[in-house]
Coordinates of C-alpha atoms and ligand atoms in Angstrom, one line a residue:
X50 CA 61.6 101.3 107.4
X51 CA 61.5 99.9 111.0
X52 CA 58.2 98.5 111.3
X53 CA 56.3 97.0 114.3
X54 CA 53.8 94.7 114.5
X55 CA 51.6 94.3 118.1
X56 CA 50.5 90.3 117.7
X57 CA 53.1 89.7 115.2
X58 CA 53.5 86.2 116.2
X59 CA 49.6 85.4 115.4
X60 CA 48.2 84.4 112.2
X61 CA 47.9 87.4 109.9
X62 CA 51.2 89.3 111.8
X63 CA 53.4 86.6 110.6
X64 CA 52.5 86.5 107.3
X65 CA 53.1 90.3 107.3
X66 CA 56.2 90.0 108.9
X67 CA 57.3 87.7 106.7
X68 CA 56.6 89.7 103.5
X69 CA 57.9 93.1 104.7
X70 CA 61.5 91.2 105.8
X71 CA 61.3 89.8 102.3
X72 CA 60.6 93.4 101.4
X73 CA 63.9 94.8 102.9
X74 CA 62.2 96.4 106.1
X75 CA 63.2 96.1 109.9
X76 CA 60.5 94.3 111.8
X77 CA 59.9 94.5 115.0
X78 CA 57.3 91.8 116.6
X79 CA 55.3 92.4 119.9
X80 CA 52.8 89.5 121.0
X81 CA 51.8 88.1 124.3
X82 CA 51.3 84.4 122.8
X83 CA 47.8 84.7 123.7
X84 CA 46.4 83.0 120.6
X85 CA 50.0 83.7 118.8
X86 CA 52.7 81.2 118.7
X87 CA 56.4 81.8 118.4
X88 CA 56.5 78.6 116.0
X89 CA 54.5 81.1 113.8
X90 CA 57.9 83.7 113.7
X91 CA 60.4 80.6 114.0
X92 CA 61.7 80.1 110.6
X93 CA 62.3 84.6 110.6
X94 CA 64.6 84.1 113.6
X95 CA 67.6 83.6 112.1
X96 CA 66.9 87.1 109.8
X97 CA 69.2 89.8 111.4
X98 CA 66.3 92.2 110.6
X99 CA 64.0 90.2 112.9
X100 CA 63.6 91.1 116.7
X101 CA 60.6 89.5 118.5
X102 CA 59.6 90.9 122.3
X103 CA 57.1 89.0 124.4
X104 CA 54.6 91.3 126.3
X105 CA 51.4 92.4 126.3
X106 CA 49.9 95.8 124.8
X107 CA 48.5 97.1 128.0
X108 CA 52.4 96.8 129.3
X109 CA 53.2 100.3 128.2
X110 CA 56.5 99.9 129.6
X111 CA 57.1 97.3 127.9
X112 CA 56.3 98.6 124.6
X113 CA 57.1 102.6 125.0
X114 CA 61.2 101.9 123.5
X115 CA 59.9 100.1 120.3
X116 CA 57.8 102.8 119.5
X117 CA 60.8 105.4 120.2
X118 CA 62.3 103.4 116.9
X119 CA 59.3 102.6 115.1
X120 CA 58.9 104.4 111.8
X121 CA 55.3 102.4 111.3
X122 CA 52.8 100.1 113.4
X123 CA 50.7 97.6 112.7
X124 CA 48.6 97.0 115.4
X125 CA 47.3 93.6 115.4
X126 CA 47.3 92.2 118.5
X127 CA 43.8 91.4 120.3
X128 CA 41.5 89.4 121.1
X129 CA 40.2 87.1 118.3
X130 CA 37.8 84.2 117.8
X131 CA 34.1 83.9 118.4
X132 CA 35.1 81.0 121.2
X133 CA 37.8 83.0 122.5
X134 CA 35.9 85.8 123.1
X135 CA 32.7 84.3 124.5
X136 CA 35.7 82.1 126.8
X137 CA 37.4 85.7 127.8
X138 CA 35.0 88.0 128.3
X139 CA 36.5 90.4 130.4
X140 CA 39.9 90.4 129.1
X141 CA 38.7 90.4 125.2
X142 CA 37.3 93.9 125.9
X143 CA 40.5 94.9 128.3
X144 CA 42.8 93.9 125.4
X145 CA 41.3 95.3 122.5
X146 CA 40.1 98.5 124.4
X147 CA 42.9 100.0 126.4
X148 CA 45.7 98.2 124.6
X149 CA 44.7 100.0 121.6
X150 CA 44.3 103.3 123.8
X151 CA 48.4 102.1 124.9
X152 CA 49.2 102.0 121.2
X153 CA 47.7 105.5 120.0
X154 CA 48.9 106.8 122.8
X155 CA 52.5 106.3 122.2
X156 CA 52.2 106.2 118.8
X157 CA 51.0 109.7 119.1
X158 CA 54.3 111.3 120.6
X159 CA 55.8 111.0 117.5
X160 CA 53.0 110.7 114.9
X161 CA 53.9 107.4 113.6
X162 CA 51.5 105.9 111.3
X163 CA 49.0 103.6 112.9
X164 CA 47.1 101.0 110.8
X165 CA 44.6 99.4 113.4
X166 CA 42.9 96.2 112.1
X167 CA 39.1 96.1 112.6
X168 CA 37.0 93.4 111.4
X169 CA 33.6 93.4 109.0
X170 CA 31.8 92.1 112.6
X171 CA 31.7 96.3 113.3
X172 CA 28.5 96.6 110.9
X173 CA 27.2 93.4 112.5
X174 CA 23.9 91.5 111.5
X175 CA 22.5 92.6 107.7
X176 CA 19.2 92.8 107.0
X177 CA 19.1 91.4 103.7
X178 CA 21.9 90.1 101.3
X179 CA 23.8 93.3 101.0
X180 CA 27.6 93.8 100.3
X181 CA 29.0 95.5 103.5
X182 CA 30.2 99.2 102.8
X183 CA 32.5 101.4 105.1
X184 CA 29.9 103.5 106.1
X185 CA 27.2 101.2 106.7
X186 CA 24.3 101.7 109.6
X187 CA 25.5 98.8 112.4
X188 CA 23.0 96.3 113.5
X189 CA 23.9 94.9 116.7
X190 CA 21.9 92.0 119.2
X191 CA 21.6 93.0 123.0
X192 CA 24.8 93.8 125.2
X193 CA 23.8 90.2 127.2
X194 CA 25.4 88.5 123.6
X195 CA 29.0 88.1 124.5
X196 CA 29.8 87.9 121.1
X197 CA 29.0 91.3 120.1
X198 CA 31.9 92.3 122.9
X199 CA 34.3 91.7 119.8
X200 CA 32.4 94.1 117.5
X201 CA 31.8 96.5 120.2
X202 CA 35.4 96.4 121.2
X203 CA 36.8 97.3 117.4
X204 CA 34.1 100.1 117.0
X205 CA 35.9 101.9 119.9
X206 CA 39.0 101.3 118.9
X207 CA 37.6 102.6 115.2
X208 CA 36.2 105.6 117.1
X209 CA 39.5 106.3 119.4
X210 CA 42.0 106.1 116.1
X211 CA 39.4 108.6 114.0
X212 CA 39.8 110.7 117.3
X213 CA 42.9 110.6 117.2
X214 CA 43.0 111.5 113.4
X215 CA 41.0 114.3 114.0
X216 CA 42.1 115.8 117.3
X217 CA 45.8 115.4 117.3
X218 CA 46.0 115.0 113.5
X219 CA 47.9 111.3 114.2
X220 CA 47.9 109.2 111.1
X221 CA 45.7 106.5 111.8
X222 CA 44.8 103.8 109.0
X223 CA 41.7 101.6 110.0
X224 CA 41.0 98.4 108.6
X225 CA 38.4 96.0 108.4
X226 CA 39.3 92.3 107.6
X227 CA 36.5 90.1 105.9
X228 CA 37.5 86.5 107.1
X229 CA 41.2 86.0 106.1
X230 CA 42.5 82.5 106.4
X231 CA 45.7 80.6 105.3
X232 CA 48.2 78.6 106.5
X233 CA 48.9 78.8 110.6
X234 CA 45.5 79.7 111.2
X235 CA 44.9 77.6 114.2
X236 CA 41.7 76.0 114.7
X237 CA 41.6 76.2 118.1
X238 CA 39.7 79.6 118.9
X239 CA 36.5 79.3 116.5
X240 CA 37.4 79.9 113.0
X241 CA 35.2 77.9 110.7
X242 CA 38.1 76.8 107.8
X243 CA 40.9 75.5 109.8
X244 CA 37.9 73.5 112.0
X245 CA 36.5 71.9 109.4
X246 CA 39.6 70.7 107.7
X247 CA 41.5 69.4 111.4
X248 CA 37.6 67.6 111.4
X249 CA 37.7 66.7 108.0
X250 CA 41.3 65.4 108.0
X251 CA 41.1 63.9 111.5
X252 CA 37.9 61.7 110.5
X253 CA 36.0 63.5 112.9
X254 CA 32.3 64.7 112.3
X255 CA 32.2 68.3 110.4
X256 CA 30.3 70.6 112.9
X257 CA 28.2 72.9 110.3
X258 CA 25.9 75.3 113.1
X259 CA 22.4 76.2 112.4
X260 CA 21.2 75.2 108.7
X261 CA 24.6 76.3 107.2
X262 CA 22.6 78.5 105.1
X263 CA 24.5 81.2 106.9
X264 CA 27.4 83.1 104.2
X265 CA 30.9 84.2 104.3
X266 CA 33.3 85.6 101.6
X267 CA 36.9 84.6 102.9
X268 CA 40.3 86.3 101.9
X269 CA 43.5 84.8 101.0
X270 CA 46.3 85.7 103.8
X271 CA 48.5 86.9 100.7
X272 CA 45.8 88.8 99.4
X273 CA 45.0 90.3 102.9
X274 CA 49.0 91.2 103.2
X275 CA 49.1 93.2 99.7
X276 CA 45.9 95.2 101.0
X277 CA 48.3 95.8 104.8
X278 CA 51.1 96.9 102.7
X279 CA 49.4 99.3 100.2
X280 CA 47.7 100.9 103.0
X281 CA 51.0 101.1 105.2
X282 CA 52.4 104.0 102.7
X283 CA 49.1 105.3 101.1
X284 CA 49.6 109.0 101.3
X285 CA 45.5 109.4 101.3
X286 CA 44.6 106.6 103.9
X287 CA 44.7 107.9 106.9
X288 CA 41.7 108.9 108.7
X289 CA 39.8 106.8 106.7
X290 CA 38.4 103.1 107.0
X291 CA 38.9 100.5 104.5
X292 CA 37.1 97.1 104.0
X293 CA 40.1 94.1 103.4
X294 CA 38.5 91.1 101.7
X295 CA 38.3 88.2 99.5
X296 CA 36.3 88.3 95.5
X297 CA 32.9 87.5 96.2
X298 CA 32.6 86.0 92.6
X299 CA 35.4 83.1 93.7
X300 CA 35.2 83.7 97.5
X301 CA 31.6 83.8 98.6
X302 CA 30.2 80.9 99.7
X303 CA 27.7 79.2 102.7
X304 CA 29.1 77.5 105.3
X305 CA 27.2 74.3 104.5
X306 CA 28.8 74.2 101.0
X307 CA 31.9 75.2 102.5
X308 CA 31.6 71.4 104.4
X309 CA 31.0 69.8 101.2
X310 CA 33.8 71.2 99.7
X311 CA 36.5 70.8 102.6
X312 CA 35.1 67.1 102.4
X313 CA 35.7 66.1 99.1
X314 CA 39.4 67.9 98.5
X315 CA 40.8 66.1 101.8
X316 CA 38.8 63.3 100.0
X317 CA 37.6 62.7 103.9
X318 CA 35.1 60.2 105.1
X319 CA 33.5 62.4 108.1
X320 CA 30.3 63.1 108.0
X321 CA 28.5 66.9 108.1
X322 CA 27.0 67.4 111.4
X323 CA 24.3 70.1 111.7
X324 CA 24.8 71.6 115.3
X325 CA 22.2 74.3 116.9
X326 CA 23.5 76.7 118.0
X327 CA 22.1 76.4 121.2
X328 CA 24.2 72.8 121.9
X329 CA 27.5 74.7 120.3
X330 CA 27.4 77.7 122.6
X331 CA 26.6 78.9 126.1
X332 CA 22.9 79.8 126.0
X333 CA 22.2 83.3 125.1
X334 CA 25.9 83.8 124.5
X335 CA 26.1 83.8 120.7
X336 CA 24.6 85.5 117.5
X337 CA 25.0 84.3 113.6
X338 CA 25.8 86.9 110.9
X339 CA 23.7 85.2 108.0
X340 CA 26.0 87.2 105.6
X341 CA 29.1 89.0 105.2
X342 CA 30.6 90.0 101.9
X343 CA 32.5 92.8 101.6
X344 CA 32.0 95.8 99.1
X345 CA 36.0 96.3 97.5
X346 CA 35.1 100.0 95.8
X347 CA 36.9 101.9 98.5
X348 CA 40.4 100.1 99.2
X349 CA 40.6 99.6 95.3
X350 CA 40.2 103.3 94.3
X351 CA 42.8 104.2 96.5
X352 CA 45.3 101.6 96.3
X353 CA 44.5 99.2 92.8
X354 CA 44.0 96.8 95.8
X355 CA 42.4 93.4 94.0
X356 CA 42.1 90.1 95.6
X357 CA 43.6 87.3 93.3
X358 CA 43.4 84.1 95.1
X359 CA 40.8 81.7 95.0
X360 CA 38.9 80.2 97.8
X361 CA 39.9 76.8 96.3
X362 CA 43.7 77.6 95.9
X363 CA 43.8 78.6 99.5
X364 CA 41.7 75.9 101.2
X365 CA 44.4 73.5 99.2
X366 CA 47.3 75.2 100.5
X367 CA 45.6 75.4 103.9
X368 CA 45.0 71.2 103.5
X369 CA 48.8 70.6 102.7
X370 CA 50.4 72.6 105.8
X371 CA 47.8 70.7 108.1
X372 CA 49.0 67.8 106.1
X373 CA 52.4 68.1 106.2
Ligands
UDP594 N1 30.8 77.8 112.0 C1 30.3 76.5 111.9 N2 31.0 75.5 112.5 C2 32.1 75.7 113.2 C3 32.6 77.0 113.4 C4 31.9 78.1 112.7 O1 29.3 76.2 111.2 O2 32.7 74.7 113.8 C5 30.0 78.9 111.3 C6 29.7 80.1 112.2 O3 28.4 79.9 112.8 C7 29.6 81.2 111.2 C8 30.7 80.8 110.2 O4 30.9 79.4 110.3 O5 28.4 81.2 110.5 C9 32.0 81.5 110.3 O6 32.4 81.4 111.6 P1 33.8 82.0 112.2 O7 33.7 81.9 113.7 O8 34.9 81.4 111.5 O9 33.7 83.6 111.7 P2 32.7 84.7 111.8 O10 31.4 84.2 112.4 O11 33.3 85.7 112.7 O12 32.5 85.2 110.4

């Protein structure tokens, strides 16, 4: 298949890139190098079956000839990153909004399958320690929290691909990541693991916010790519939403023991460093999740889909790249 990825030069895109050139597929990467890097897509350049295209999604010039070719999309590109978000605002919304409208748009001329990645944040805050669920209630703080502009963001997009779906019978995939980290992951726009081990690794103080009671179940890049894949050709998917995660037997953890553990395999001397959240962010500007774990039933019935990686094995391989 010719298959384009939107942000295909971030994080998750070029893992996926990766596997489906391994896989025999044509891939076609759109980014805008916002938080993506082209040293992410570097070592696929030589591939023949590689083309990468800098532009944004809300240049729908730009990309209206890759999806003439395009026989699947995976849009990924947006705006990501508690601290990139609460940074950008304005074009956080502008991005993930109408560059996902851009996408289903043309995607819809020739009803090309759309998988449009979403993130557990939809559901929000949980009241009580309860494995999220596609079809959860979602709890959200006040509109003045600019980090709820990310979950807000997603739900529309969520809402505009099930439109699409059920208007103009466009097969659109939506899924909701849990969390996913790996090698590449850059630390630079708020994710917890590749912080902590740059800290860790660096010497520097480990910044663990509030009480680090606070819990998170994190997914294994490889894992999160075998979920993209079997949902790319699941006959049954579209029109539905699908929770992506990690096990929460091997992967659930709090972020305070999280510190601990980064700590002791880069065998670092730094110490843990309880921030408030207050000194950490812009007043009024941010809201914890206490918990996020995902419930598994759904993507597993439909596609055998079963995390297999460890949150140890993947914080080591994470530790070597940043090593090496
Ligand atoms: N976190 C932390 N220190 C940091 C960055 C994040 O304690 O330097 C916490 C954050 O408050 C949250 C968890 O780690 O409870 C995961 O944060 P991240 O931004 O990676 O993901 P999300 O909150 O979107 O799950």
């Amino acid at each position: 298949m010719k298959v384009l990825i939107t942000g295909g030069a971030g994080f998750i895109g070029s893992h996926l890139a990766e596997r489906l050139l391994k896989d025999g597929h044509e891939v076609f990467v759109f980014d805008d190098l916002s938080t993506g890097d082209l040293d992410n897509v570097h070592h696929l350049e030589g591939n023949p079956k590689f083309h990468m295209k800098v532009g944004s999604v809300l240049d729908r010039d730009a990309l209206e000839p890759l999806f003439a070719e395009a026989d699947l999309v995976y849009h990924l590109a947006a705006a990501v990153g508690v601290n990139y978000v609460i940074e950008n605002p304005l074009q956080s919304l502008t991005t993930n909004i109408r560059g996902t409208e851009i996408v289903l748009e043309l995607a819809n001329r020739k009803k090309t399958r759309v998988l449009i990645a979403s993130t557990s944040e939809v559901a929000g805050k949980k009241n009580g320690k309860v494995m999220f669920s596609e079809d959860d209630d979602r709890l959200l703080g006040p509109t003045t929290v600019t980090r709820w502009n990310y979950s807000t963001s997603k739900a529309v997009d969520e809402m505009l691909g099930l439109a699409y779906w059920r208007e103009k019978k466009l097969p659109v995939v939506i899924v909701r990541f849990f969390n996913v980290i790996g090698p590449r992951q850059s630390p630079n726009y708020g994710m917890v693991v590749p912080r902590f081990i740059k800290q860790a690794l660096l010497g520097h103080p480990i910044t663990v916010y509030n009480d680090g009671e606070q819990k998170r179940c994190f997914t294994d890049i490889e894992d999160a790519v075998d979920g993209l894949l079997a949902l790319g050709e699941h006959p049954e998917a579209p029109g539905e939403i699908f929770n992506l995660g990690g096990d929460a037997d091997t992967n659930e953890i709090s972020i305070k023991s999280l510190a601990g553990k980064i700590k002791n395999l880069t065998e670092s001397d730094s110490p843990v460093e309880y921030v408030p959240y207050e000194k950490a962010f812009a007043k009024g500007s941010y809201e914890d999740l206490n918990y996020r774990v995902p419930d598994l039933t759904k993507i597993n019935s439909f596609t055998g889909y079963e995390p297999s990686v460890s949150l140890d094995m993947t914080l080591r391989k994470i530790i070597e790249y940043y090593e090496s």
